[in-house]
């Protein structure tokens, strides 16, 4: 099992951002990083919806991976599906960058 803490994940994100800026491909970052973007958006949507509806929730729990776990998915299923979605997003990003 590999667990990347804040130091590893923040460093990896910083490197990805710097490379995107240096190559002029920064517009592709949301596509390549579709899962982190979706997790961040789920938090923002959950808080906004909670405040607007005075206590109702949009998701069972935020961030998004907890919603899927509470929906009955195992942690392994969530990780595998998020990996697959990330891989597809990265492949689309590379295809667009090379086109």
Tab-separated table of C-alpha atoms in Angstrom:
chain	number	residue	atom	x	y	z
A	1	UNK	CA	0.000	0.000	0.000
A	2	UNK	CA	1.275	3.450	-0.942
A	3	UNK	CA	-0.038	6.454	0.930
A	4	UNK	CA	1.016	9.851	-0.317
A	5	UNK	CA	0.743	12.493	2.387
A	6	UNK	CA	0.573	16.242	1.974
A	7	UNK	CA	4.260	16.604	1.188
A	8	UNK	CA	4.150	14.140	-1.704
A	9	UNK	CA	0.795	15.164	-3.160
A	10	UNK	CA	1.457	18.904	-2.919
A	11	UNK	CA	4.895	18.469	-4.482
A	12	UNK	CA	3.443	16.401	-7.309
A	13	UNK	CA	0.729	19.008	-7.895
A	14	UNK	CA	3.277	21.815	-7.926
A	15	UNK	CA	5.430	19.981	-10.483
A	16	UNK	CA	2.377	19.315	-12.673
A	17	UNK	CA	1.397	22.987	-12.500
A	18	UNK	CA	4.894	24.260	-13.300
A	19	UNK	CA	5.266	21.890	-16.259
A	20	UNK	CA	1.844	22.958	-17.581
A	21	UNK	CA	2.780	26.635	-17.323
A	22	UNK	CA	6.197	26.107	-18.912
A	23	UNK	CA	4.730	24.223	-21.864
A	24	UNK	CA	1.745	26.544	-22.309
A	25	UNK	CA	-0.732	23.722	-21.701
A	26	UNK	CA	-2.298	25.127	-18.515
A	27	UNK	CA	-5.825	25.037	-19.977
A	28	UNK	CA	-5.620	21.234	-20.051
A	29	UNK	CA	-4.982	20.921	-16.300
A	30	UNK	CA	-8.672	20.577	-15.298
A	31	UNK	CA	-9.068	17.763	-17.823
A	32	UNK	CA	-5.883	15.992	-16.804
A	33	UNK	CA	-6.652	16.443	-13.098
A	34	UNK	CA	-10.353	15.618	-13.405
A	35	UNK	CA	-10.616	13.767	-10.069
A	36	UNK	CA	-8.931	16.424	-7.896
A	37	UNK	CA	-11.037	19.080	-9.634
A	38	UNK	CA	-14.214	17.023	-9.062
A	39	UNK	CA	-13.322	16.558	-5.387
A	40	UNK	CA	-12.750	20.288	-4.933
A	41	UNK	CA	-15.978	21.141	-6.768
A	42	UNK	CA	-17.937	18.647	-4.661
A	43	UNK	CA	-16.741	20.435	-1.517
A	44	UNK	CA	-17.663	23.848	-2.908
A	45	UNK	CA	-21.081	22.650	-4.100
A	46	UNK	CA	-21.795	20.876	-0.807
A	47	UNK	CA	-21.030	23.958	1.295
A	48	UNK	CA	-22.909	26.320	-1.026
A	49	UNK	CA	-25.977	24.076	-1.227
A	50	UNK	CA	-25.910	23.524	2.547
A	51	UNK	CA	-25.941	27.281	3.175
A	52	UNK	CA	-28.585	28.059	0.550
A	53	UNK	CA	-30.981	25.335	1.700
A	54	UNK	CA	-30.350	25.841	5.439
A	55	UNK	CA	-29.015	22.386	6.202
A	56	UNK	CA	-29.894	20.112	3.281
A	57	UNK	CA	-27.063	18.209	1.666
A	58	UNK	CA	-26.325	17.714	-2.019
A	59	UNK	CA	-24.092	14.680	-1.398
A	60	UNK	CA	-24.183	12.174	1.445
A	61	UNK	CA	-20.761	13.463	2.432
A	62	UNK	CA	-18.051	15.562	0.858
A	63	UNK	CA	-15.459	15.206	-0.612
A	64	UNK	CA	-16.868	13.100	-3.385
A	65	UNK	CA	-15.054	9.850	-2.597
A	66	UNK	CA	-16.784	9.701	0.809
A	67	UNK	CA	-20.160	10.015	-0.924
A	68	UNK	CA	-19.398	6.904	-2.961
A	69	UNK	CA	-18.174	5.011	0.107
A	70	UNK	CA	-21.430	5.836	1.917
A	71	UNK	CA	-23.308	4.677	-1.194
A	72	UNK	CA	-21.879	1.191	-0.711
A	73	UNK	CA	-18.689	1.234	-2.758
A	74	UNK	CA	-15.619	-0.210	-1.083
A	75	UNK	CA	-12.516	1.938	-0.777
A	76	UNK	CA	-10.841	-0.269	-3.384
A	77	UNK	CA	-13.711	0.270	-5.844
A	78	UNK	CA	-13.563	4.034	-5.369
A	79	UNK	CA	-9.792	4.119	-5.894
A	80	UNK	CA	-9.907	1.860	-8.962
A	81	UNK	CA	-12.700	3.857	-10.614
A	82	UNK	CA	-11.052	7.164	-9.829
A	83	UNK	CA	-7.793	5.817	-11.308
A	84	UNK	CA	-9.646	4.811	-14.466
A	85	UNK	CA	-11.322	8.213	-14.773
A	86	UNK	CA	-7.957	9.921	-14.157
A	87	UNK	CA	-6.305	7.772	-16.818
A	88	UNK	CA	-9.022	8.608	-19.352
A	89	UNK	CA	-8.739	12.327	-18.524
A	90	UNK	CA	-4.958	12.211	-18.885
A	91	UNK	CA	-5.212	10.389	-22.223
A	92	UNK	CA	-7.677	12.987	-23.535
A	93	UNK	CA	-5.385	15.771	-22.322
A	94	UNK	CA	-2.384	14.254	-24.073
A	95	UNK	CA	-4.396	13.682	-27.256
A	96	UNK	CA	-5.550	17.308	-27.282
A	97	UNK	CA	-2.023	18.587	-26.553
A	98	UNK	CA	-0.566	16.553	-29.420
A	99	UNK	CA	-3.322	17.422	-31.906
